[in-house]
XYZ file of C-alpha atoms in Angstrom:
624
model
C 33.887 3.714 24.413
C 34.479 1.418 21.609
C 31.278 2.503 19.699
C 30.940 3.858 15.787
C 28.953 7.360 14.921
C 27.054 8.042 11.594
C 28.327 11.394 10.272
C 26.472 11.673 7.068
C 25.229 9.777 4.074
C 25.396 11.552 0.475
C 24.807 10.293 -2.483
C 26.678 12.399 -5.505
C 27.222 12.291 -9.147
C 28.433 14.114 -12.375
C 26.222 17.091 -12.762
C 23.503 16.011 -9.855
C 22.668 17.602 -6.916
C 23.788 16.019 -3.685
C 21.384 14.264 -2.027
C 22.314 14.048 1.845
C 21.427 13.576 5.562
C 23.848 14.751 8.282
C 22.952 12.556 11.482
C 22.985 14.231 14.794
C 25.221 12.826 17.389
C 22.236 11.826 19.637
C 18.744 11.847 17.382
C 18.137 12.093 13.902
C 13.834 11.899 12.998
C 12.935 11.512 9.286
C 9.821 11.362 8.273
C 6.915 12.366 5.882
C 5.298 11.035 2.701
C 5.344 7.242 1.263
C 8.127 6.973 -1.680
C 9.601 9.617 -0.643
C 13.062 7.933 -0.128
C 12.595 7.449 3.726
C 13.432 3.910 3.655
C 15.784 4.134 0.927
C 17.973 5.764 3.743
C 17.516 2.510 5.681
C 18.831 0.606 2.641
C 21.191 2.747 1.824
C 23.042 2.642 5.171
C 23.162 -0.741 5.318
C 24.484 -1.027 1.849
C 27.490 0.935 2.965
C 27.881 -1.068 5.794
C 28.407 -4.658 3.445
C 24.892 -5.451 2.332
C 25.468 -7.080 -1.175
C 23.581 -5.284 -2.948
C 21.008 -1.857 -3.045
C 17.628 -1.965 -5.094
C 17.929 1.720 -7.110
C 15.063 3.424 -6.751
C 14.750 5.638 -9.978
C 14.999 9.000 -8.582
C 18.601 7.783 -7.153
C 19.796 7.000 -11.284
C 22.659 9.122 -12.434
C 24.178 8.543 -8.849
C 27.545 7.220 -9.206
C 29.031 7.805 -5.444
C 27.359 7.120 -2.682
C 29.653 8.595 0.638
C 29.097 7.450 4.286
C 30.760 9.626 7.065
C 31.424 7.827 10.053
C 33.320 9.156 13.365
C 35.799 6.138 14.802
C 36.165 5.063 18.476
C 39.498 6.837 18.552
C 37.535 10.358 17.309
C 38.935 10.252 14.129
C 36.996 10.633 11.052
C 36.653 8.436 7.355
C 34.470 8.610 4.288
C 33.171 5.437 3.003
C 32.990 5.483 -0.730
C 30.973 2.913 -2.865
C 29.473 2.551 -6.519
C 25.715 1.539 -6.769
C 26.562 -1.405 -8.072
C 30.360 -2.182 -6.290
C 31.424 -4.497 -4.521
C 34.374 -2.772 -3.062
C 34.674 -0.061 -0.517
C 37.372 2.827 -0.913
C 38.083 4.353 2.350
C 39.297 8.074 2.832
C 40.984 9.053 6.284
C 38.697 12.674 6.127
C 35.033 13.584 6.068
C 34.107 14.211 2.346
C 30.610 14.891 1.679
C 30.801 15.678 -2.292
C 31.941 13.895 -5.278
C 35.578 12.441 -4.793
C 38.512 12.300 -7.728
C 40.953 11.413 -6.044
C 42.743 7.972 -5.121
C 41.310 6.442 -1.714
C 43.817 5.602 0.908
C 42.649 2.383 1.483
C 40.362 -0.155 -0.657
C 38.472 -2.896 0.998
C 36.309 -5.914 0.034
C 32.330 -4.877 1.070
C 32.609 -8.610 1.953
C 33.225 -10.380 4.976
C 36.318 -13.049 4.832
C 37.856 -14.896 7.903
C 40.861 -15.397 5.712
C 41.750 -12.044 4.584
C 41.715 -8.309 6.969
C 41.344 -6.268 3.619
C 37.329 -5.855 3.789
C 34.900 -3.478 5.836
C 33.896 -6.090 8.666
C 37.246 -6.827 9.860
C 38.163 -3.059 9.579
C 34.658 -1.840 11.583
C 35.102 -5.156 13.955
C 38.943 -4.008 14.894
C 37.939 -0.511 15.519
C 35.362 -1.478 17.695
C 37.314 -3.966 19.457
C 35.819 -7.424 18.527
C 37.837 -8.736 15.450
C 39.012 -11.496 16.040
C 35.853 -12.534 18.889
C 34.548 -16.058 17.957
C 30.917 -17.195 17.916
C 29.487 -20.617 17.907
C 27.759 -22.207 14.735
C 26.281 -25.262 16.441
C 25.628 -27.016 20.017
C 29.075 -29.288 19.302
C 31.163 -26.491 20.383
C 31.725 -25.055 16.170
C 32.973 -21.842 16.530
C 33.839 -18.945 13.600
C 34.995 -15.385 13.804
C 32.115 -13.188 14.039
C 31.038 -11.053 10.936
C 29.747 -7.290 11.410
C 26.888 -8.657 9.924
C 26.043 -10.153 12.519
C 25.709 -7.147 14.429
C 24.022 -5.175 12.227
C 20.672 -6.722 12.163
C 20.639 -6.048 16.095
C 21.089 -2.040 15.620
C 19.703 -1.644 11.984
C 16.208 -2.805 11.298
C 14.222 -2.087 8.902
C 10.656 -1.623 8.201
C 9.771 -5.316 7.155
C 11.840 -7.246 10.278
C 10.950 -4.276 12.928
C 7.389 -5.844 12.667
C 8.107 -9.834 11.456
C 7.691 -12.469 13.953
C 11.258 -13.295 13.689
C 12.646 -12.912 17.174
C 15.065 -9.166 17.230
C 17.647 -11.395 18.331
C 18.275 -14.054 14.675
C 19.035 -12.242 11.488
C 16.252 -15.558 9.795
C 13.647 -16.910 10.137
C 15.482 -20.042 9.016
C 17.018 -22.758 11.586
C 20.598 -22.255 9.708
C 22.229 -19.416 11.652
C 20.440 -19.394 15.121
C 23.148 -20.361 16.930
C 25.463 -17.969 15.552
C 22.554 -15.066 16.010
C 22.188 -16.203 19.763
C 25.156 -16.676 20.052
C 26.357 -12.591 19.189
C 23.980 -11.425 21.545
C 25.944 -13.393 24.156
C 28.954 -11.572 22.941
C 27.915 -8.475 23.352
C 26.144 -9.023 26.551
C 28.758 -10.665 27.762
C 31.278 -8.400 26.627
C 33.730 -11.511 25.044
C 33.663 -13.946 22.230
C 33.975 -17.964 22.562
C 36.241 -20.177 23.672
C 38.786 -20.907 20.683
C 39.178 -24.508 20.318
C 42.510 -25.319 19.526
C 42.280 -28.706 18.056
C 41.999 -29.862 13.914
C 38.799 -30.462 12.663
C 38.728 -34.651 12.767
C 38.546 -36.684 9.925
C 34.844 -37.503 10.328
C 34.311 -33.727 10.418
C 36.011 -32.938 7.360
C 34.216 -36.295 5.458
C 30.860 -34.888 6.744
C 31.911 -31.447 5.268
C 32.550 -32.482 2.054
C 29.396 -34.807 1.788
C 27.352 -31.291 2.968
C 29.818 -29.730 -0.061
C 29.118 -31.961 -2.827
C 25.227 -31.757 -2.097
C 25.488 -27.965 -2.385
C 27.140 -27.889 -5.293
C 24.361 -29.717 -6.368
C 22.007 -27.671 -5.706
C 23.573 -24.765 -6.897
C 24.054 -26.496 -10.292
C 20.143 -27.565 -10.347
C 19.375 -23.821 -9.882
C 21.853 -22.766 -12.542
C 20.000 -24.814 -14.729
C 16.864 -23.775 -14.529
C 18.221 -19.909 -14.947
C 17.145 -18.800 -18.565
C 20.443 -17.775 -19.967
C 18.880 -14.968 -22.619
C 17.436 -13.073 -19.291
C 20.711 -11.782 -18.485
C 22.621 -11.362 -15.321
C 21.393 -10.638 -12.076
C 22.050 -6.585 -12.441
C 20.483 -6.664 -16.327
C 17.612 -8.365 -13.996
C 17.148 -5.880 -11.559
C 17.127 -3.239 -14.117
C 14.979 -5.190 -15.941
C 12.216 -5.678 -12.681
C 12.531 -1.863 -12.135
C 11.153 -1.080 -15.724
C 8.692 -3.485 -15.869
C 7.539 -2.199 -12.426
C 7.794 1.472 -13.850
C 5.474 0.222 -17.001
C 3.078 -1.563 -14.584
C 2.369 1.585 -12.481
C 1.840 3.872 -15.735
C -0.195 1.195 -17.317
C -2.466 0.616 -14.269
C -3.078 4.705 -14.056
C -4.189 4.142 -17.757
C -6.144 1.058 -16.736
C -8.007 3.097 -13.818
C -8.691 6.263 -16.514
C -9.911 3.741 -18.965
C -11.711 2.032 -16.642
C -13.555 5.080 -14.807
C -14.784 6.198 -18.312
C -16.077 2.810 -19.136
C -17.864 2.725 -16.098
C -18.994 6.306 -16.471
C -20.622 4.847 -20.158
C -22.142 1.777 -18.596
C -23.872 3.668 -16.398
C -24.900 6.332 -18.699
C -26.088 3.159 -20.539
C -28.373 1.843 -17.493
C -29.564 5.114 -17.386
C -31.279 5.731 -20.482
C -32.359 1.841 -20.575
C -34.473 3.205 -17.425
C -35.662 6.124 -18.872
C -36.232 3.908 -22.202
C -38.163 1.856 -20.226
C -40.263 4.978 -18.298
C -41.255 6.281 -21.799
C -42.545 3.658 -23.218
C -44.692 2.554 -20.142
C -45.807 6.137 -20.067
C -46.925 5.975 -24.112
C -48.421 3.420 -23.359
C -50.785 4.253 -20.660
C -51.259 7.772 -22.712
C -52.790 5.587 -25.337
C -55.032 3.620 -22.967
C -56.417 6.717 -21.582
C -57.310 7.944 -24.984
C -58.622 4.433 -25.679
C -60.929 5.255 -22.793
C -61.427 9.281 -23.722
C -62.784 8.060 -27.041
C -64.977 5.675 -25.628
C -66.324 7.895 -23.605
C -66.362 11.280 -26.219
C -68.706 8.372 -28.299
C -70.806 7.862 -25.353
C -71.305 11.951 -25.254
C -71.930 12.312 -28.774
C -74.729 9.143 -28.327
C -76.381 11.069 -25.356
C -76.322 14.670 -27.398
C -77.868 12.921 -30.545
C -80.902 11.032 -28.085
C -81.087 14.277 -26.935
C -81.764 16.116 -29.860
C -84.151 13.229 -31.095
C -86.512 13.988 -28.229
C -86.634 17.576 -28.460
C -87.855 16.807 -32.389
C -90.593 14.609 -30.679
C -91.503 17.227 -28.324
C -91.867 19.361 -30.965
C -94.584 17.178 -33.006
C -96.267 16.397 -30.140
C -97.252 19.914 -30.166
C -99.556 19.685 -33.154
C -101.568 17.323 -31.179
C -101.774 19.011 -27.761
C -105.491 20.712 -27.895
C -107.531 18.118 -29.097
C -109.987 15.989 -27.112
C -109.006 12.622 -26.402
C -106.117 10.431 -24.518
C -103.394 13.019 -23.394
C -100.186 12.418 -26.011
C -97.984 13.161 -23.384
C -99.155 10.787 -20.506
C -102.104 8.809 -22.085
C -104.474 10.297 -19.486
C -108.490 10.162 -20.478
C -110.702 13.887 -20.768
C -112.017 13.940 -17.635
C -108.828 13.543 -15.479
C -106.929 16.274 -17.916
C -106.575 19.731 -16.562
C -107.304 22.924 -18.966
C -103.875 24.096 -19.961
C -102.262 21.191 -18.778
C -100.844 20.421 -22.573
C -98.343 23.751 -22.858
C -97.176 23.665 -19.589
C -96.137 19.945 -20.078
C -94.162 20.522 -23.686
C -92.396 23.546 -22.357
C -91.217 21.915 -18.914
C -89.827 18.774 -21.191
C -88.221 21.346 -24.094
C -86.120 22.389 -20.703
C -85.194 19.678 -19.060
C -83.979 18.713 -22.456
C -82.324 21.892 -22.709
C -80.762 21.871 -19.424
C -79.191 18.089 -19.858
C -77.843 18.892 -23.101
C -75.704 21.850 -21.980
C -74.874 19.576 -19.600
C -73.554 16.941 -22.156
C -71.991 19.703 -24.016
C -70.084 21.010 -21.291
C -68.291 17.682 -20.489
C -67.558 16.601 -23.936
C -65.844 20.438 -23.693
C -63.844 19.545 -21.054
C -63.019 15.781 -22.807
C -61.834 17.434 -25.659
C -59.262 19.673 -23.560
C -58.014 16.388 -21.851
C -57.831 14.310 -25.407
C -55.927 17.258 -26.295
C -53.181 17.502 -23.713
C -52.622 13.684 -23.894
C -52.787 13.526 -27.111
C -49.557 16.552 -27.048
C -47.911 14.334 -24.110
C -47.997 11.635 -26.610
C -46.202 13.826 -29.146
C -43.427 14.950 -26.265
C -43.089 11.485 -24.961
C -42.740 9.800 -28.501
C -39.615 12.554 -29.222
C -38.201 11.629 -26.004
C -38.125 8.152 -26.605
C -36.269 8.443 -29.991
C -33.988 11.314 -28.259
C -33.488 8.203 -25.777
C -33.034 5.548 -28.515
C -30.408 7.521 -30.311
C -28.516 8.503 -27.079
C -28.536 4.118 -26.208
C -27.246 3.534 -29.608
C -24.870 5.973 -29.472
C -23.816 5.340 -25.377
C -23.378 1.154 -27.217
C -21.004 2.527 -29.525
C -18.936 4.172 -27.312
C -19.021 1.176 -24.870
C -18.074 -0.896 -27.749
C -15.056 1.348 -29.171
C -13.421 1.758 -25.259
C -13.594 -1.919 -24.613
C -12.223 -2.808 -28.119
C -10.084 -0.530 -28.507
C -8.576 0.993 -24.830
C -10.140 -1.668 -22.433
C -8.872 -5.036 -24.170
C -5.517 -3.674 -25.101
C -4.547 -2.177 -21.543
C -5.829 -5.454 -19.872
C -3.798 -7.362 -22.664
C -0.549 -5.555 -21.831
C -1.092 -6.028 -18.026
C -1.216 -9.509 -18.079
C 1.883 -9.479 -20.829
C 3.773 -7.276 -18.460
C 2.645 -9.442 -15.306
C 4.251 -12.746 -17.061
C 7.488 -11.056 -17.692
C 7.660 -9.976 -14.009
C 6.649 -13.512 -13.047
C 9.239 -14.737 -15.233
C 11.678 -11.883 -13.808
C 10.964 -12.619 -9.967
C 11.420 -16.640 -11.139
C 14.981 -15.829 -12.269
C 15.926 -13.287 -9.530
C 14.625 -15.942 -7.021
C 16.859 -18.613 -8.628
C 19.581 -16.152 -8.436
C 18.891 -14.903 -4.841
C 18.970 -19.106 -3.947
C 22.178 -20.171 -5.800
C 23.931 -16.860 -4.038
C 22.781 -18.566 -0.352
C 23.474 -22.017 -1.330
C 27.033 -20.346 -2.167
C 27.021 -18.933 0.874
C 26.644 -21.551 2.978
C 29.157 -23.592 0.738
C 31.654 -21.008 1.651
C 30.746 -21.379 5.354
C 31.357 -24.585 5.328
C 34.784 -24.346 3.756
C 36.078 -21.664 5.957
C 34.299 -22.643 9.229
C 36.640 -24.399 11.651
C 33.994 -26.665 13.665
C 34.930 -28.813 15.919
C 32.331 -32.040 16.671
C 34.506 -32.939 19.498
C 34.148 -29.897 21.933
C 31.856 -29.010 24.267
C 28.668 -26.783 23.778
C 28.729 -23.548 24.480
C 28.378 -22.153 27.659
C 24.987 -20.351 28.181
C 24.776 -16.699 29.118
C 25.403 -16.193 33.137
C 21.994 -15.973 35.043
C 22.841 -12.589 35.968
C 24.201 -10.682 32.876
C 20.526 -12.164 31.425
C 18.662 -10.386 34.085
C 20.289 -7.231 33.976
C 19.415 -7.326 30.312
C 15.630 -8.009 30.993
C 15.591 -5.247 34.076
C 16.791 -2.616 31.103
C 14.501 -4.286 28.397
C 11.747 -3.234 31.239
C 13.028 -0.247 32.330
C 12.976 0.782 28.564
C 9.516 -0.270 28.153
C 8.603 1.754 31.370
C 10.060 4.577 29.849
C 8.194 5.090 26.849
C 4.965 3.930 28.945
C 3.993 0.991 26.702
C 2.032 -1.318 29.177
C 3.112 -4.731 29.657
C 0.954 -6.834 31.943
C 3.679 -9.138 33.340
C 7.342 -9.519 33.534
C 9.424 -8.577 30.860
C 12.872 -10.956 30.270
C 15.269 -12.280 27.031
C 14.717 -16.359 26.686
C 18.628 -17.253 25.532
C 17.600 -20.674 24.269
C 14.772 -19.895 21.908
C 16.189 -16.291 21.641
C 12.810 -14.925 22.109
C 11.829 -11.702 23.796
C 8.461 -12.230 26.515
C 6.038 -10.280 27.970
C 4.238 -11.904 30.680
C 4.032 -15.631 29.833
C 3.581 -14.401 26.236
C 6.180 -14.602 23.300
C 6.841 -11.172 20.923
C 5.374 -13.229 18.370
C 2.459 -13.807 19.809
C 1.287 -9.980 19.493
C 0.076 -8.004 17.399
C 2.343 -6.206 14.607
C 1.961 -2.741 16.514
C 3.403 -4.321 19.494
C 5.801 -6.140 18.084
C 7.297 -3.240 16.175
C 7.478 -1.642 19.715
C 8.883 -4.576 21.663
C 11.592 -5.166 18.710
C 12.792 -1.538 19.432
C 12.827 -2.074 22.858
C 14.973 -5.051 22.669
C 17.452 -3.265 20.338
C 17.375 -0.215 22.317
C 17.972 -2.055 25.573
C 21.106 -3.900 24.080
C 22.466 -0.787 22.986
C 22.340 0.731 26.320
C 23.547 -2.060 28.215
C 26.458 -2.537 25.944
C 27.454 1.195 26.233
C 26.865 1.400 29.898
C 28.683 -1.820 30.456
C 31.439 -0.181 28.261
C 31.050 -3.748 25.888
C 31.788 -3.069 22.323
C 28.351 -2.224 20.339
C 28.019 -0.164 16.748
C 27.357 2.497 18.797
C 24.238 3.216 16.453
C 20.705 2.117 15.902
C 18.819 2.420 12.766
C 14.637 1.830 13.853
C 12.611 2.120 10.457
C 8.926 2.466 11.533
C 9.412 1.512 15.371
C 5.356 3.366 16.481
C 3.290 3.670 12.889
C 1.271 0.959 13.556
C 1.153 0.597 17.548
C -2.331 0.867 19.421
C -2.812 1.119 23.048
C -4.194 -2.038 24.252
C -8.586 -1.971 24.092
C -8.041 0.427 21.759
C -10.693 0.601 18.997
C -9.792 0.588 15.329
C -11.318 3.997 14.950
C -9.007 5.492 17.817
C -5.984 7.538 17.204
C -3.213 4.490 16.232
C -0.311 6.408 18.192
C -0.876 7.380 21.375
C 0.688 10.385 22.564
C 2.514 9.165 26.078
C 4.121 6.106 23.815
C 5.069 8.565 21.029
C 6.659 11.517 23.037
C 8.479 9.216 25.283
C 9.388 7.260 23.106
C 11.386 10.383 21.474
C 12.187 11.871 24.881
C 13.968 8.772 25.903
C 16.436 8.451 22.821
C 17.321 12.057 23.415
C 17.962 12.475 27.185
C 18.294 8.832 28.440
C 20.030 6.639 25.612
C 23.389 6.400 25.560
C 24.508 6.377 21.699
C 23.436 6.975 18.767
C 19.376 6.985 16.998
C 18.276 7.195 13.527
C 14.123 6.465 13.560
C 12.271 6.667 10.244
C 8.833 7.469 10.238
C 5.661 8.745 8.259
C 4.089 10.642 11.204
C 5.108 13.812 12.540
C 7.687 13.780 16.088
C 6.038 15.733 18.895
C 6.406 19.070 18.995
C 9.839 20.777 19.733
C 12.168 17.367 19.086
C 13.165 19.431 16.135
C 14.997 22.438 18.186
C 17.206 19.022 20.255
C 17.585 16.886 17.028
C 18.161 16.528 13.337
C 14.613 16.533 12.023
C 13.957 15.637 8.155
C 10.571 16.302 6.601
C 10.335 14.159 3.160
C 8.026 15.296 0.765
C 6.160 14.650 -2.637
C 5.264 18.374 -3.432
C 8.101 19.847 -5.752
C 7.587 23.172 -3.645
C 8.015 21.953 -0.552
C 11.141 22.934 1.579
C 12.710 19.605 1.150
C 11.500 17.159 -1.825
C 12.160 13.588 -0.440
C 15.603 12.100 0.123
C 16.646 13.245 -3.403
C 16.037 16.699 -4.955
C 12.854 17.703 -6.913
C 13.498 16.227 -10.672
C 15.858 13.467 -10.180
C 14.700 11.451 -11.372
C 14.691 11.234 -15.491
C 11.700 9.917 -17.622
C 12.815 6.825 -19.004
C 13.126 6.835 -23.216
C 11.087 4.604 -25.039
C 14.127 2.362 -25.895
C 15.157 2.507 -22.018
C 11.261 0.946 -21.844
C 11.693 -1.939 -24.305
């Protein structure tokens, strides 16, 4: 079976600990925390693989090997050896998994060239029996020898394309290329590469060439341009986007500690304004209600004093009681007067008096006790409020110093820090554009098109429905409904479901149905005995599936999809299966595969990817 097997990956260096994953020969499940290095892995594989370049995380600094073990078609075994920052590939005919001294036995280009055999993709392409197979570049019948590149996107995917509406089939989302994408599915479906065209490009084509040359290098100089030349090269860049990314990240933990406290003194703020505000409505009614009280102790003291005058008239009135005449009490004449009649009267008025002005006395008694106890609420509430007073003033000044002198300087270095990324992502951008503008340039001078021929021949009818029956019977496997027929469009290189494009669905599904299509090629290819990688690579193929009607408060990964899913790579697929995940795999996958739990807790039985305290604080001159 012309197919490749991942061994191991290991990243090594001076006085580090090795950081490494040995792949099973059937399943290997990694999964666990966010930044833990899970798809680092991702990267990292297809970095050894020719990628042109690998974003260092900082944990992976100090690093200066990274070592890829791979098993060839004819069962024997080599260590790929490259530098974080190489662009070569040293090859060593063993399986090494620690740091190497010694000379390699062979030393290729990481990049692909159709004029030279000394780089990876010829070497992998030979050894899995398509260097040399041709692929078309356009509907004139251009043809070019096919890059492992070009297979890799269709058994490594990563987290970003797994759920992108970019069919599984193109490597873009760009027009440029979708020929070539579609057609390297057909080779590998088919088993063969194109038609070589033996004729020299014509005249025309070569003009039309060098028109599509000169306007490139146009371009390219435009962009060069506009590149600052005191930011550096595209590594210094990088480096320079990591720290600034590392200084964003501690400064916006600051920000968020700075913040909550200033929030925290607002609010302590509002809060006495309230209670400010409560006191001084409450004084306030206090000294309306002894407004009143006083009114009313006046009105008391009136009554006692009227009181007391008419018991001193009662008391006069006695002199006269006994002689003939009017009565002095009620003016009556002699003869309606009774004998007696004058005591009785002065006694029964010295009592009512008596009676009413106990009376009196007892509420002005019971005012005074009232005046008294707001009159000592008055007191507490008039401490309170300067208590209160002194606590705002004090609550203003803090508010004040953390805004002036924490707030204002962390926001200040944000947005200094968010220019120079700007300006950072600007110039890696530029970079990033000139290095596909160059690419395409040197497309164009090493592609041998040829205007005259004929356009490729499409995929036979029934090699494309074989591929859609195992796209299905994949599908069907891991129990992922699909509601209609499942089959491979060849000229818009889209996968269906139903009348319905991938694209058309949600991300969940189209993480799922981008697996599937991968998957399915895979297994075709191997049981068709076609050359294939022999591998697959699925970053994040179930996190965010839902079962159709499912509510967003349901559990995102159904079960069936999850254990069959897992179930089917190990018992039914064919080659090879890397799958990178956050969730747990169902239970017992880990006593039939390689199973990798990556975590953030230093006392956990594995770290991450790399060992607890890799990674190195940065100095303050590193940060400047």
């Amino acid at each position: 079976m012309n197919s490749l097997r991942l061994l191991h990956l290991t990243f090594a260096g001076s006085g580090r600990e090795n950081a490494q994953i040995v792949f099973d020969p059937r399943l290997t499940v990694v999964y666990g925390a966010s930044d833990s290095g899970k798809s680092f892995v991702t990267e990292s594989i297809d970095y050894m693989l020719g990628a042109r370049k690998l974003n260092i995380i900082p944990e992976a600094e100090g690093y200066s090997q990274i070592l890829l073990g791979l098993a060839l078609p004819d069962d024997s075994i080599v260590t790929l050896m490259r530098g974080p920052t190489s662009s070569r590939i040293h090859m060593f005919n063993e399986d090494i998994r620690s740091l190497i001294y010694r000379a390699p036995d062979l030393s290729l280009s990481a990049q692909h060239s159709a004029r030279s055999s000394k780089n990876l993709s010829r070497y992998l392409l030979e050894r899995i029996g398509l260097d040399g197979a041709l692929i078309s570049t356009n509907t004139t019948g251009g043809t070019k020898l096919l890059n492992f590149r070009d297979l890799l996107h269709l058994c490594l995917v990563n987290e970003t394309r797994m759920i992108s509406k970019v069919s599984p089939a193109l490597r873009t989302s760009g027009t440029s290329g979708q020929t070539a994408s579609r057609s390297t599915v057909k080779v590998l479906l088919t088993g063969r590469g194109e038609s070589e065209n033996g004729s020299r490009p014509t005249a025309g084509q070569r003009r039309l060439h060098k028109g599509k040359i000169v306007l490139l290098d146009e371009l390219i100089l435009n962009a060069q341009h506009k590149l600052d030349p005191s930011s550096g090269n595209q590594t210094e860049l990088i480096e320079r986007l990591r720290r600034v990314l590392e200084h964003q990240d501690t400064g916006a933990v600051s920000l968020r500690e700075v913040s909550t406290r200033y929030a925290q003194a607002t609010a302590r703020r509002a809060h006495l304004s309230v209670e400010l505000a409560q006191r001084t409505q409450r004084r306030a009614e206090i000294n309306d209600l002894l407004g009143r009280f006083g009114l009313l102790q006046r009105q008391y003291d009136s009554d006692l004093a009227r009181l007391a005058m008419v018991t001193e008239a009662s008391s006069l009135l006695a002199y006269f009681i006994g002689e003939q005449g009017h009565c002095v009490l009620c003016g009556a004449d002699p003869e309606h007067q009774r004998a007696g009649r004058e005591e009785q009267e002065t006694t029964e008025l010295h009592a009512a008096v008596e009676v009413e002005s106990a009376k009196t006395h007892q509420l002005l008694s019971d005012l005074h006790v009232t005046i008294e106890g707001l009159e000592e609420q008055r007191r507490e509430i008039t401490e309170q409020y300067r208590n209160s007073l002194a606590a705002t003033e004090t609550a203003d000044r803090e508010i004040a110093r953390i805004e002036q002198e924490e707030l204002q300087p962390l926001q200040s270095t944000a947005a200094d820090l968010m220019t120079v990324r700007s300006k950072v992502e600007r110039e890696l951008g530029l970079h990033t554009r000139i290095q596909e503008l160059e690419d395409v340039r040197a497309g164009l001078v090493a592609d041998g098109s040829l205007p005259n021929g004929q356009p490729s021949d499409s995929i036979p009818a029934s090699v494309v429905a074989g591929f859609d029956r195992t796209i299905a019977r994949t599908l069907q496997s891991w129990q992922v409904p699909t509601r209609g027929d499942v089959f491979y469009d060849q000229h818009t290189a889209e996968l269906f479901v139903g009348d319905r494009p991938r694209a058309g669905h949600g991300k969940g599904m189209r993480a799922v149905l981008h697996s599937a299509f991968v998957v399915a090629l895979a297994e075709y290819c191997l049981h068709k005995e076609h050359s294939h990688p022999g591998f697959l690579v699925l970053d994040s193929p179930l996190l965010t599936y839902r079962e159709p009607g499912a509510s967003s408060g349901d559990d995102p990964l159904p079960a069936s999809v999850t254990d069959n899913f897992y179930q089917d790579l190990l018992h039914r697929f064919s080659g090879q299966a890397v799958v990178i995940e956050n969730d747990d795999p169902p239970a017992g996958i880990e006593e039939q595969a390689h199973v990798y739990m990556f975590s953030r807790d230093p006392d956990a039985q594995r770290f991450g990817f790399f060992p607890a305290g890799s990674h190195q604080t940065l100095s303050s001159e590193d940060r400047s």
